[in-house]
Coordinates of C-alpha atoms in Angstrom, one line a residue:
X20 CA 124.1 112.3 82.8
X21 CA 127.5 112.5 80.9
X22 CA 128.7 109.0 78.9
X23 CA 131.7 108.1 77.4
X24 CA 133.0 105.2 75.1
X25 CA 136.1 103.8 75.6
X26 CA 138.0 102.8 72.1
X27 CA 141.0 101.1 71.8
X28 CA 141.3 103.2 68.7
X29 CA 140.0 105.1 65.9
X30 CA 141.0 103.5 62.8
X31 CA 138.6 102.3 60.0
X32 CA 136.4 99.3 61.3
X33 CA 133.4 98.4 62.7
X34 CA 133.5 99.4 66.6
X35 CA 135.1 102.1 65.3
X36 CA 132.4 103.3 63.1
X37 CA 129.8 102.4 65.5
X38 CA 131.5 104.9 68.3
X39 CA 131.2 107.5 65.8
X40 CA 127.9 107.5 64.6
X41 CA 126.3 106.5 68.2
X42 CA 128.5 109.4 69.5
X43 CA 127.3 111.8 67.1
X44 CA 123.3 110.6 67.4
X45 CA 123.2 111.2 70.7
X46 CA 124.8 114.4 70.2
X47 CA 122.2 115.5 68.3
X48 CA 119.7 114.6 71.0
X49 CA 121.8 117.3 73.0
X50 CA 123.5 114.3 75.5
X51 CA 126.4 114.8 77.0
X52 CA 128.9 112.9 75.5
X53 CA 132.6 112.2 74.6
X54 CA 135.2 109.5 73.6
X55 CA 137.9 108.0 75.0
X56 CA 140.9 106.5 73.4
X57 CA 144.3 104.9 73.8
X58 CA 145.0 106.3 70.0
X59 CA 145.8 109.6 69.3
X60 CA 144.9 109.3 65.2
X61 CA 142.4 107.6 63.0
X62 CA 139.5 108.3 60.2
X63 CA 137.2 108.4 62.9
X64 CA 139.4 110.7 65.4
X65 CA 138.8 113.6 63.4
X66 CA 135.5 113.3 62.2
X67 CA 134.4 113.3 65.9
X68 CA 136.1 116.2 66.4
X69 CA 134.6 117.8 63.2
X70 CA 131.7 116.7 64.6
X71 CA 131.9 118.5 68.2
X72 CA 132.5 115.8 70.2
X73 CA 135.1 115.6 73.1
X74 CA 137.6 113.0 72.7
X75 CA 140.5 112.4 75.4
X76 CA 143.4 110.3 74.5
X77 CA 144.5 108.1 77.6
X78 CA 148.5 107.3 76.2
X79 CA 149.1 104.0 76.0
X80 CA 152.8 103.3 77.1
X81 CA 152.8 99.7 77.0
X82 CA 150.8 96.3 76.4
X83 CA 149.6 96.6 80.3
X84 CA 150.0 99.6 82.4
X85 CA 148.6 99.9 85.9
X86 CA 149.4 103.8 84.9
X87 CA 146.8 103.6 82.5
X88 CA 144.0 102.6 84.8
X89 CA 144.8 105.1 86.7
X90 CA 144.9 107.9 84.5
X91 CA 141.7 106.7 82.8
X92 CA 140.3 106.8 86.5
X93 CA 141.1 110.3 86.7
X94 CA 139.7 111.4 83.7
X95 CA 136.4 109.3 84.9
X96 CA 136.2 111.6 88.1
X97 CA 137.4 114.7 86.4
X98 CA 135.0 114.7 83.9
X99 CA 132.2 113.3 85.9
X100 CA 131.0 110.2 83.5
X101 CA 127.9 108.4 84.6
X102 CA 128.4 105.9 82.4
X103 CA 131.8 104.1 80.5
X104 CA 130.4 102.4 77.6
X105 CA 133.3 99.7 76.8
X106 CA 134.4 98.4 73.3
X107 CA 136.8 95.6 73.5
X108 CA 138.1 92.9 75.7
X109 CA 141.0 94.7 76.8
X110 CA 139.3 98.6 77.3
X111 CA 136.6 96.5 79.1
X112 CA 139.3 95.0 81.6
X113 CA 140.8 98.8 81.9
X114 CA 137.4 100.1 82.3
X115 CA 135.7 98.3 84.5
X116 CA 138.6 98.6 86.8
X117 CA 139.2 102.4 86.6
X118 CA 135.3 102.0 87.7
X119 CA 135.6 100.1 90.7
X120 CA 134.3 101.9 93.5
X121 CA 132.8 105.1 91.6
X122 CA 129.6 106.1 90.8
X123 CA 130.7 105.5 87.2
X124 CA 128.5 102.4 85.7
X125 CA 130.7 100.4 83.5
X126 CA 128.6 98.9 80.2
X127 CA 130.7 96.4 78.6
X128 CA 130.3 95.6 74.7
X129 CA 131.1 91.9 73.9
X130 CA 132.5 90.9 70.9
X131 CA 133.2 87.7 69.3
X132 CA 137.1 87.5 70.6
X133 CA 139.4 85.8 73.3
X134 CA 142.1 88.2 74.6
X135 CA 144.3 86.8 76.8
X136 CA 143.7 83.5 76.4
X137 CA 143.0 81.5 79.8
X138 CA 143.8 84.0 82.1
X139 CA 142.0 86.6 80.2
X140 CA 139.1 84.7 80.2
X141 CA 139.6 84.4 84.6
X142 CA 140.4 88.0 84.7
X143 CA 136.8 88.4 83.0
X144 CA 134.9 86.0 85.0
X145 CA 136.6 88.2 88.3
X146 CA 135.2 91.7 86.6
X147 CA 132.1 90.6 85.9
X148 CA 131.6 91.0 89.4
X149 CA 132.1 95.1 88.8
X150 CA 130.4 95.2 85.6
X151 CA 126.8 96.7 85.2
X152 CA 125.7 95.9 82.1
X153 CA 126.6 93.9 79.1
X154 CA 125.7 94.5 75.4
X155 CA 126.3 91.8 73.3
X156 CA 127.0 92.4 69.3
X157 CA 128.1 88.8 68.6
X158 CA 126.4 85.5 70.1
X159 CA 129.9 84.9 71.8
X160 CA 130.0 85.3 75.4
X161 CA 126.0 85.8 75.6
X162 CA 125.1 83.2 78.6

């Protein structure tokens, strides 16, 4: 089983932090894993790297790119991930849609945040049709 998280970016903060040291634990334990980011630079960038783990940079041209899912897609088959572990509102809405119709399970981390406002929130009730799994590290969005 090979998994990936999906960052936004690798900057100081929490989700940040978290991707790291999950990434690295489960190194340790010999998984198979890597990261994936719209970012090409960060704290936590290189220490993954100095740490041995994979990380892919998906460019990020724009606010919304249709190109984006699809290149994110591609690096889902080419890389064979069993599992895209999503941080954020808008990697989960790239994520689970890159996933759509793969073997690759889509695990979406919510957070206390609105993005997009109304139709963000639609867009969200529409994917959770395509999303496996939710992790919840806030009370928001926990049903």
């Amino acid at each position: 089983m090979k998994i990936a998280f999906l960052i936004g970016q690798l900057s100081q903060g929490g989700s940040e932090k978290q991707v790291y040291l999950i990434s690295r634990a489960m190194k340790e334990l010999n998984v198979d894993v890597n990261v994936m980011t719209f970012s090409r630079d960060g704290i936590w960038y290189d220490r993954l790297i100095q740490a041995g783990i994979e990380v892919i940079h998906i460019p990020r041209e724009q606010s919304f790119s249709i190109s984006r899912i699809c290149k994110l897609r591609k690096t889902l088959i080419i890389h064979r991930i069993s599992v895209l572990y999503c941080f954020g509102s808008a990697e989960a809405f790239y994520g689970r849609l890159a996933c759509m119709r793969l073997p690759t399970k889509a695990v979406v981390c919510l957070r206390n945040e609105n993005w997009g406002g109304v139709p963000g929130i639609i867009v969200d009730k529409i994917l959770q049709y395509f999303t496996q799994y939710y992790i919840a590290n806030s009370h928001a969005g926990v049903d």
